[in-house]
Each structure stands twice: as C-alpha cells, then as structure tokens.
Short mmCIF file of C-alpha atoms in Angstrom, two decimals:
data_model
loop_
_atom_site.label_atom_id
_atom_site.label_comp_id
_atom_site.label_asym_id
_atom_site.label_seq_id
_atom_site.Cartn_x
_atom_site.Cartn_y
_atom_site.Cartn_z
CA UNK A 1 -14.23 15.96 -11.80
CA UNK A 2 -14.04 15.73 -7.98
CA UNK A 3 -15.04 12.02 -7.96
CA UNK A 4 -12.79 11.09 -10.75
CA UNK A 5 -10.19 9.18 -8.74
CA UNK A 6 -12.81 7.33 -6.62
CA UNK A 7 -14.49 6.29 -9.91
CA UNK A 8 -11.42 5.05 -11.56
CA UNK A 9 -10.35 3.14 -8.45
CA UNK A 10 -13.90 1.36 -8.42
CA UNK A 11 -13.77 0.70 -12.00
CA UNK A 12 -10.15 -0.88 -11.56
CA UNK A 13 -11.43 -2.92 -8.52
CA UNK A 14 -14.30 -4.25 -10.57
CA UNK A 15 -12.02 -5.22 -13.44
CA UNK A 16 -9.53 -7.10 -11.05
CA UNK A 17 -12.46 -8.91 -9.38
CA UNK A 18 -13.75 -10.14 -12.64
CA UNK A 19 -10.23 -11.13 -13.80
CA UNK A 20 -9.96 -12.84 -10.34
CA UNK A 21 -6.72 -10.91 -9.83
CA UNK A 22 -7.93 -10.07 -6.15
CA UNK A 23 -10.18 -12.31 -4.16
CA UNK A 24 -13.61 -10.84 -2.99
CA UNK A 25 -12.51 -11.39 0.79
CA UNK A 26 -9.41 -8.95 0.19
CA UNK A 27 -11.94 -6.43 -1.63
CA UNK A 28 -14.29 -6.75 1.26
CA UNK A 29 -11.71 -6.03 3.71
CA UNK A 30 -10.50 -2.93 1.62
CA UNK A 31 -14.01 -1.51 1.47
CA UNK A 32 -15.41 -2.31 4.88
CA UNK A 33 -12.57 -2.98 7.23
CA UNK A 34 -14.09 -5.64 9.41
CA UNK A 35 -12.68 -5.90 12.92
CA UNK A 36 -12.35 -7.73 16.06
CA UNK A 37 -12.54 -5.94 19.43
CA UNK A 38 -9.73 -5.60 22.11
CA UNK A 39 -6.78 -5.73 19.69
CA UNK A 40 -3.79 -3.38 20.28
CA UNK A 41 -2.23 -1.79 17.30
CA UNK A 42 1.65 -2.23 17.29
CA UNK A 43 2.15 0.96 15.51
CA UNK A 44 1.00 4.53 16.03
CA UNK A 45 -0.31 5.42 12.58
CA UNK A 46 -2.88 2.38 12.45
CA UNK A 47 -5.69 2.31 14.82
CA UNK A 48 -6.60 -0.73 16.70
CA UNK A 49 -9.74 -1.20 14.52
CA UNK A 50 -7.60 -1.20 11.26
CA UNK A 51 -4.64 -3.25 12.55
CA UNK A 52 -6.75 -6.19 13.42
CA UNK A 53 -8.40 -6.07 10.16
CA UNK A 54 -5.25 -6.09 8.36
CA UNK A 55 -3.99 -9.15 10.45
CA UNK A 56 -6.94 -11.13 9.30
CA UNK A 57 -6.34 -10.66 5.53
CA UNK A 58 -3.54 -12.39 3.32
CA UNK A 59 -0.42 -10.55 2.61
CA UNK A 60 -1.50 -10.46 -1.25
CA UNK A 61 -3.61 -7.24 -0.61
CA UNK A 62 -2.04 -3.96 -1.54
CA UNK A 63 -2.08 -1.32 1.32
CA UNK A 64 -1.86 2.40 0.74
CA UNK A 65 -1.10 4.81 3.46
CA UNK A 66 -1.84 8.43 2.73
CA UNK A 67 -0.36 10.34 5.76
CA UNK A 68 -1.40 13.87 6.66
CA UNK A 69 1.22 16.44 6.20
CA UNK A 70 3.98 16.40 8.65
CA UNK A 71 3.28 12.67 9.56
CA UNK A 72 6.20 10.16 8.83
CA UNK A 73 5.24 6.54 9.35
CA UNK A 74 8.43 5.17 7.95
CA UNK A 75 9.90 4.01 11.42
CA UNK A 76 6.72 2.27 12.27
CA UNK A 77 6.49 0.67 8.75
CA UNK A 78 10.23 -0.52 9.09
CA UNK A 79 9.47 -2.09 12.29
CA UNK A 80 6.36 -3.91 11.44
CA UNK A 81 8.25 -4.91 8.28
CA UNK A 82 11.05 -6.41 10.40
CA UNK A 83 8.73 -8.25 12.56
CA UNK A 84 7.20 -10.05 9.37
CA UNK A 85 10.58 -10.61 7.58
CA UNK A 86 10.59 -7.62 5.28
CA UNK A 87 13.81 -5.53 5.52
CA UNK A 88 15.97 -3.28 3.31
CA UNK A 89 19.01 -5.59 4.20
CA UNK A 90 17.13 -8.68 2.82
CA UNK A 91 15.89 -6.91 -0.11
CA UNK A 92 12.08 -7.26 0.75
CA UNK A 93 11.41 -3.59 1.82
CA UNK A 94 11.98 -0.81 -0.72
CA UNK A 95 12.23 2.77 0.33
CA UNK A 96 12.32 5.40 -2.10
CA UNK A 97 12.50 9.17 -1.50
CA UNK A 98 11.36 10.80 -4.53
CA UNK A 99 12.93 13.68 -6.24
CA UNK A 100 14.92 14.30 -9.44
CA UNK A 101 15.67 11.21 -11.29
CA UNK A 102 14.16 8.54 -8.84
CA UNK A 103 11.23 7.54 -11.03
CA UNK A 104 13.23 4.67 -12.72
CA UNK A 105 14.11 3.39 -9.15
CA UNK A 106 10.48 3.52 -8.28
CA UNK A 107 9.32 1.58 -11.41
CA UNK A 108 12.03 -1.08 -10.76
CA UNK A 109 11.11 -1.51 -7.10
CA UNK A 110 7.30 -1.76 -7.88
CA UNK A 111 8.01 -4.34 -10.53
CA UNK A 112 10.03 -6.48 -8.15
CA UNK A 113 7.54 -5.98 -5.35
CA UNK A 114 4.59 -6.76 -7.48
CA UNK A 115 6.21 -10.04 -8.71
CA UNK A 116 7.76 -11.19 -5.22
CA UNK A 117 5.30 -9.62 -2.86
CA UNK A 118 7.72 -7.04 -1.24
CA UNK A 119 6.89 -3.83 0.67
CA UNK A 120 7.42 -0.44 -1.11
CA UNK A 121 7.18 3.01 0.55
CA UNK A 122 7.44 6.11 -1.58
CA UNK A 123 8.27 9.30 0.20
CA UNK A 124 7.87 12.98 -1.10
CA UNK A 125 5.70 11.71 -3.85
CA UNK A 126 4.40 15.50 -4.13
CA UNK A 127 7.88 16.38 -5.72
CA UNK A 128 7.23 14.17 -8.83
CA UNK A 129 3.53 15.53 -9.58
CA UNK A 130 4.24 15.42 -13.40
CA UNK A 131 5.21 11.82 -13.40
CA UNK A 132 2.30 10.54 -11.48
CA UNK A 133 0.20 9.72 -14.41
CA UNK A 134 2.92 7.36 -15.45
CA UNK A 135 3.01 5.92 -11.93
CA UNK A 136 -0.82 5.45 -12.06
CA UNK A 137 -0.62 3.25 -15.26
CA UNK A 138 1.95 1.12 -13.67
#
C-alpha cells in the first residue's frame, strides 16, 4: 500500500513510453536527473544540479514540484515563466488556488495546458483531498 503511488507512476511511464507519448530522453531526465557542473540556478527552490538538468530537456516534459509545508515557490515560478514567455497576462501561465468550487477551473486549465504546452500551478491542493482521484485520472 505504501508503494502504490510509485508503482502506479512507473506503470504510467512505461505505458507512455510504449505509446511514444514521451521520449526516452525525457524519461531518463526525470528518473536520473543528469547534470552539468558549475551552473547557477535562477530560483531558490531548484538546486543548481536540477536547474541545469531541466534546461537540457525539451519544454514537453511535465514537471511537478512538491514543496515542503511552508514553502511557496509561486514568485520564483512566475519569474521563471516570465523569462521564457509564460505569463498570466498572455494566458500561458495558469495559477489556481484550490478550494470550494475550483475543481472545474483546474480541469479546464489542465486541458488547455496539455493541449498548448502552458504552465499550471495548483495551490492548496490539500483542501480538495476528495477530488484528487478525479484529478489523478485526468
């Protein structure tokens, strides 16, 4: 039971690799996080190690940040998004603070982001614990 999420993720990755929905290079990055030395991260929440590895991948790979309680990477993610042309103003950056009734907004944002390659940040996801199985299926 404790390894259920990891097992499910691994199964999902293998299915996506077989369907060629993700590239082996991107999967390798996600699993092993290769790096180049002496690169400075532009944001506090990414180490120099992970920052360089991310730059070496395409923009097609999904990135999930799971911060520790009390950590808020929003300003850094917004700043990084702005540097690469993803802002709320141009509609390529979606920031949804979850709570009562926000599930539909998340589903719409994820659909658009998946289709057009936008950034999505979900905040306060712990407030919609009952809805997470639906999110997982999406």
